[in-house]
mmCIF file of C-alpha atoms in Angstrom:
data_model
loop_
_atom_site.group_PDB
_atom_site.id
_atom_site.type_symbol
_atom_site.label_atom_id
_atom_site.label_comp_id
_atom_site.label_asym_id
_atom_site.label_seq_id
_atom_site.Cartn_x
_atom_site.Cartn_y
_atom_site.Cartn_z
ATOM 1 C CA MET U 657 -230.403 90.512 16.755
ATOM 2 C CA VAL U 658 -230.348 88.006 13.964
ATOM 3 C CA ASP U 659 -232.869 88.301 11.151
ATOM 4 C CA ILE U 660 -235.099 85.150 11.284
ATOM 5 C CA ASN U 661 -237.042 84.518 8.142
ATOM 6 C CA ILE U 662 -239.565 82.065 9.757
ATOM 7 C CA PHE U 663 -243.295 82.806 9.976
ATOM 8 C CA THR U 664 -244.270 83.878 13.404
ATOM 9 C CA HIS U 665 -247.065 85.660 15.209
ATOM 10 C CA LEU U 666 -244.498 87.849 17.060
ATOM 11 C CA THR U 667 -244.190 91.489 16.019
ATOM 12 C CA GLU U 668 -240.767 92.944 15.146
ATOM 13 C CA GLN U 669 -240.787 94.762 18.510
ATOM 14 C CA GLU U 670 -241.646 91.513 20.354
ATOM 15 C CA LYS U 671 -238.937 89.590 18.515
ATOM 16 C CA GLU U 672 -236.369 92.186 19.460
ATOM 17 C CA LYS U 673 -237.523 92.286 23.080
ATOM 18 C CA LEU U 674 -237.515 88.511 23.427
ATOM 19 C CA PHE U 675 -234.039 88.299 21.969
ATOM 20 C CA LEU U 676 -232.712 90.943 24.466
ATOM 21 C CA LEU U 677 -234.469 89.349 27.400
ATOM 22 C CA ALA U 678 -232.933 85.939 26.641
ATOM 23 C CA LYS U 679 -229.501 87.527 26.108
ATOM 24 C CA GLU U 680 -229.582 89.341 29.587
ATOM 25 C CA VAL U 681 -230.357 86.156 31.580
ATOM 26 C CA LYS U 682 -227.298 84.754 33.192
ATOM 27 C CA GLY U 683 -228.179 81.070 33.187
ATOM 28 C CA ASN U 684 -227.977 77.855 31.284
ATOM 29 C CA VAL U 685 -231.497 76.409 31.117
ATOM 30 C CA TYR U 686 -234.074 77.996 28.878
ATOM 31 C CA VAL U 687 -237.595 76.572 28.161
ATOM 32 C CA GLU U 688 -240.154 77.465 25.594
ATOM 33 C CA ILE U 689 -243.696 76.232 25.770
ATOM 34 C CA GLY U 690 -245.233 76.488 22.354
ATOM 35 C CA SER U 691 -242.638 76.625 19.651
ATOM 36 C CA TYR U 692 -244.784 76.497 16.456
ATOM 37 C CA LEU U 693 -242.375 76.767 13.440
ATOM 38 C CA GLY U 694 -239.262 77.792 15.439
ATOM 39 C CA ALA U 695 -238.929 81.552 15.006
ATOM 40 C CA SER U 696 -238.901 82.447 18.701
ATOM 41 C CA SER U 697 -236.874 79.301 19.334
ATOM 42 C CA CYS U 698 -234.154 80.538 16.928
ATOM 43 C CA LEU U 699 -234.221 83.999 18.393
ATOM 44 C CA ILE U 700 -233.717 82.711 21.943
ATOM 45 C CA ALA U 701 -231.054 80.276 20.711
ATOM 46 C CA HIS U 702 -229.181 82.994 18.859
ATOM 47 C CA ALA U 703 -229.280 85.192 22.028
ATOM 48 C CA ILE U 704 -227.653 82.421 24.112
ATOM 49 C CA LYS U 705 -225.339 80.857 21.568
ATOM 50 C CA ASP U 706 -222.150 82.338 23.068
ATOM 51 C CA ASN U 707 -222.594 80.312 26.330
ATOM 52 C CA SER U 708 -221.549 76.824 25.502
ATOM 53 C CA GLN U 709 -223.477 75.488 28.558
ATOM 54 C CA SER U 710 -226.857 76.933 27.531
ATOM 55 C CA LYS U 711 -229.632 74.857 26.198
ATOM 56 C CA LEU U 712 -233.218 75.671 25.100
ATOM 57 C CA TYR U 713 -235.892 73.032 25.595
ATOM 58 C CA CYS U 714 -238.713 73.538 23.065
ATOM 59 C CA ILE U 715 -241.899 71.912 24.141
ATOM 60 C CA ASP U 716 -244.826 71.489 21.663
ATOM 61 C CA THR U 717 -247.029 68.886 20.207
ATOM 62 C CA TRP U 718 -246.284 70.278 16.727
ATOM 63 C CA ASN U 719 -249.768 69.333 15.742
ATOM 64 C CA ASN U 720 -250.923 73.005 15.614
ATOM 65 C CA ASP U 721 -253.293 72.502 18.458
ATOM 66 C CA GLY U 722 -255.162 75.842 18.868
ATOM 67 C CA MET U 723 -253.518 77.484 15.844
ATOM 68 C CA THR U 724 -255.733 79.582 13.563
ATOM 69 C CA GLU U 725 -254.528 77.761 10.526
ATOM 70 C CA GLY U 726 -255.878 74.400 11.791
ATOM 71 C CA LYS U 727 -254.345 71.107 12.787
ATOM 72 C CA ARG U 728 -251.348 69.811 10.881
ATOM 73 C CA ASP U 729 -248.004 68.220 11.768
ATOM 74 C CA THR U 730 -245.317 70.976 11.664
ATOM 75 C CA PHE U 731 -242.507 69.080 13.435
ATOM 76 C CA ASP U 732 -240.444 68.490 10.321
ATOM 77 C CA ILE U 733 -240.695 72.305 9.403
ATOM 78 C CA PHE U 734 -239.670 73.162 12.996
ATOM 79 C CA LEU U 735 -236.615 70.782 12.785
ATOM 80 C CA ASN U 736 -235.542 72.243 9.422
ATOM 81 C CA ASN U 737 -235.926 75.853 10.736
ATOM 82 C CA ILE U 738 -233.896 75.260 13.855
ATOM 83 C CA GLU U 739 -230.983 73.423 12.109
ATOM 84 C CA PRO U 740 -228.417 76.219 12.638
ATOM 85 C CA TYR U 741 -229.093 75.878 16.387
ATOM 86 C CA ARG U 742 -229.416 72.042 16.745
ATOM 87 C CA ASN U 743 -226.578 72.084 19.331
ATOM 88 C CA ILE U 744 -228.560 74.449 21.547
ATOM 89 C CA ILE U 745 -232.246 73.538 20.915
ATOM 90 C CA LYS U 746 -233.579 70.326 22.478
ATOM 91 C CA PRO U 747 -237.113 69.568 21.126
ATOM 92 C CA LYS U 748 -239.547 67.768 23.473
ATOM 93 C CA ARG U 749 -242.577 66.683 21.613
ATOM 94 C CA GLY U 750 -245.708 66.395 23.672
ATOM 95 C CA TRP U 751 -248.033 68.291 25.954
ATOM 96 C CA SER U 752 -246.205 70.534 28.460
ATOM 97 C CA TYR U 753 -248.087 68.896 31.392
ATOM 98 C CA GLU U 754 -246.640 65.520 30.262
ATOM 99 C CA ILE U 755 -243.046 66.747 29.549
ATOM 100 C CA VAL U 756 -242.812 68.488 32.952
ATOM 101 C CA ARG U 757 -243.198 65.165 34.823
ATOM 102 C CA ASN U 758 -239.733 64.010 33.735
ATOM 103 C CA PHE U 759 -238.039 67.461 33.445
ATOM 104 C CA ASN U 760 -235.353 67.507 36.145
ATOM 105 C CA GLU U 761 -233.497 70.714 35.620
ATOM 106 C CA ASN U 762 -233.772 74.160 37.230
ATOM 107 C CA ILE U 763 -234.904 76.810 34.824
ATOM 108 C CA ASP U 764 -233.452 80.300 34.400
ATOM 109 C CA PHE U 765 -235.752 81.493 31.590
ATOM 110 C CA ILE U 766 -239.132 80.278 30.371
ATOM 111 C CA PHE U 767 -241.335 81.649 27.558
ATOM 112 C CA PHE U 768 -244.970 80.720 27.631
ATOM 113 C CA ASP U 769 -246.757 80.722 24.270
ATOM 114 C CA GLY U 770 -248.766 77.508 24.389
ATOM 115 C CA ASP U 771 -252.340 76.953 25.506
ATOM 116 C CA HIS U 772 -253.847 80.404 26.021
ATOM 117 C CA SER U 773 -256.922 79.351 27.960
ATOM 118 C CA TYR U 774 -257.164 80.141 31.620
ATOM 119 C CA ASN U 775 -256.939 76.460 32.690
ATOM 120 C CA GLY U 776 -254.062 75.746 30.238
ATOM 121 C CA VAL U 777 -251.901 78.785 31.281
ATOM 122 C CA LYS U 778 -252.678 78.127 34.997
ATOM 123 C CA LYS U 779 -251.609 74.522 34.686
ATOM 124 C CA ASP U 780 -248.434 75.531 32.901
ATOM 125 C CA VAL U 781 -247.579 78.025 35.652
ATOM 126 C CA LEU U 782 -248.331 75.653 38.445
ATOM 127 C CA ASP U 783 -246.337 72.873 36.818
ATOM 128 C CA TRP U 784 -243.374 74.793 35.683
ATOM 129 C CA PHE U 785 -242.796 77.524 38.324
ATOM 130 C CA PRO U 786 -241.569 75.087 40.981
ATOM 131 C CA LYS U 787 -238.646 74.320 38.570
ATOM 132 C CA LEU U 788 -237.616 78.001 38.368
ATOM 133 C CA ASN U 789 -234.278 79.081 39.874
ATOM 134 C CA LYS U 790 -234.209 82.172 42.132
ATOM 135 C CA ASN U 791 -234.733 85.386 40.098
ATOM 136 C CA SER U 792 -235.732 83.476 36.955
ATOM 137 C CA LEU U 793 -237.242 85.389 34.016
ATOM 138 C CA VAL U 794 -240.696 84.397 32.814
ATOM 139 C CA VAL U 795 -242.189 85.742 29.545
ATOM 140 C CA PHE U 796 -245.808 85.386 28.407
ATOM 141 C CA HIS U 797 -246.913 86.091 24.747
ATOM 142 C CA ASP U 798 -250.448 87.090 23.823
ATOM 143 C CA ILE U 799 -251.245 88.849 27.013
ATOM 144 C CA GLY U 800 -252.835 91.681 25.047
ATOM 145 C CA TRP U 801 -255.771 89.613 23.858
ATOM 146 C CA ALA U 802 -255.841 86.219 25.624
ATOM 147 C CA GLU U 803 -257.917 86.629 28.777
ATOM 148 C CA GLY U 804 -256.626 83.367 30.193
ATOM 149 C CA VAL U 805 -252.991 84.715 30.094
ATOM 150 C CA GLN U 806 -254.146 88.003 31.556
ATOM 151 C CA GLN U 807 -255.905 86.394 34.481
ATOM 152 C CA VAL U 808 -253.211 83.926 35.302
ATOM 153 C CA VAL U 809 -250.499 86.694 35.227
ATOM 154 C CA GLU U 810 -252.686 88.774 37.659
ATOM 155 C CA GLU U 811 -253.471 85.976 40.055
ATOM 156 C CA ASN U 812 -250.367 83.793 39.977
ATOM 157 C CA VAL U 813 -247.444 85.785 38.571
ATOM 158 C CA LYS U 814 -247.704 89.312 39.751
ATOM 159 C CA PRO U 815 -247.623 88.364 43.499
ATOM 160 C CA LEU U 816 -244.182 86.849 42.909
ATOM 161 C CA VAL U 817 -242.656 89.687 40.831
ATOM 162 C CA VAL U 818 -239.355 91.341 41.685
ATOM 163 C CA LYS U 819 -239.329 93.513 38.495
ATOM 164 C CA ASP U 820 -241.513 93.364 35.370
ATOM 165 C CA GLY U 821 -242.263 95.033 32.072
ATOM 166 C CA HIS U 822 -244.494 94.688 29.042
ATOM 167 C CA LEU U 823 -245.330 95.532 25.457
ATOM 168 C CA PRO U 824 -248.897 95.529 24.272
ATOM 169 C CA ASN U 825 -248.806 91.736 23.752
ATOM 170 C CA LEU U 826 -245.773 90.568 25.642
ATOM 171 C CA TYR U 827 -245.223 90.483 29.424
ATOM 172 C CA TRP U 828 -242.039 89.573 31.293
ATOM 173 C CA ALA U 829 -241.127 89.355 34.960
ATOM 174 C CA TYR U 830 -238.250 88.392 37.209
ATOM 175 C CA ILE U 831 -239.714 85.934 39.847
ATOM 176 C CA ARG U 832 -238.630 85.807 43.391
ATOM 177 C CA LYS U 833 -238.430 82.444 45.070
ATOM 178 C CA ASP U 834 -238.268 82.288 48.805
#
């Protein structure tokens, strides 16, 4: 794993697991909903950098909506932080429910770390899951404390799971598609 010196709410254990999960996926299209300053984006990009076909779409408003530090535009900071991976990372600025409307690729890996409310997480899952390839990997951050994430995973994700795992605040699952 690469040492990323970008502020993040991910623990060291979560960073390592996210890196390993992204690296084990055999696919080309990765999506991250909620990219903040780019630490997790760079971890994922570093994990997939050896596949010249891989790309990571990072979706965020970069207005710090819902962040504890308050609203501020962090897009330029994000762009600066991801500079070593600009050939892999494709920023998409806006709300995930707006971006999904024109997103026409099938997804192999998706990391959810955006709106943590029940309605927000559920909308993201309902919007993005139809774009998943068979046996895609889905990862959710903040499952340890965010009741919305917990409830959506129980109701909408676990019924589709082939194999899953978790850390105290990170959940991942391979999703079957019939």
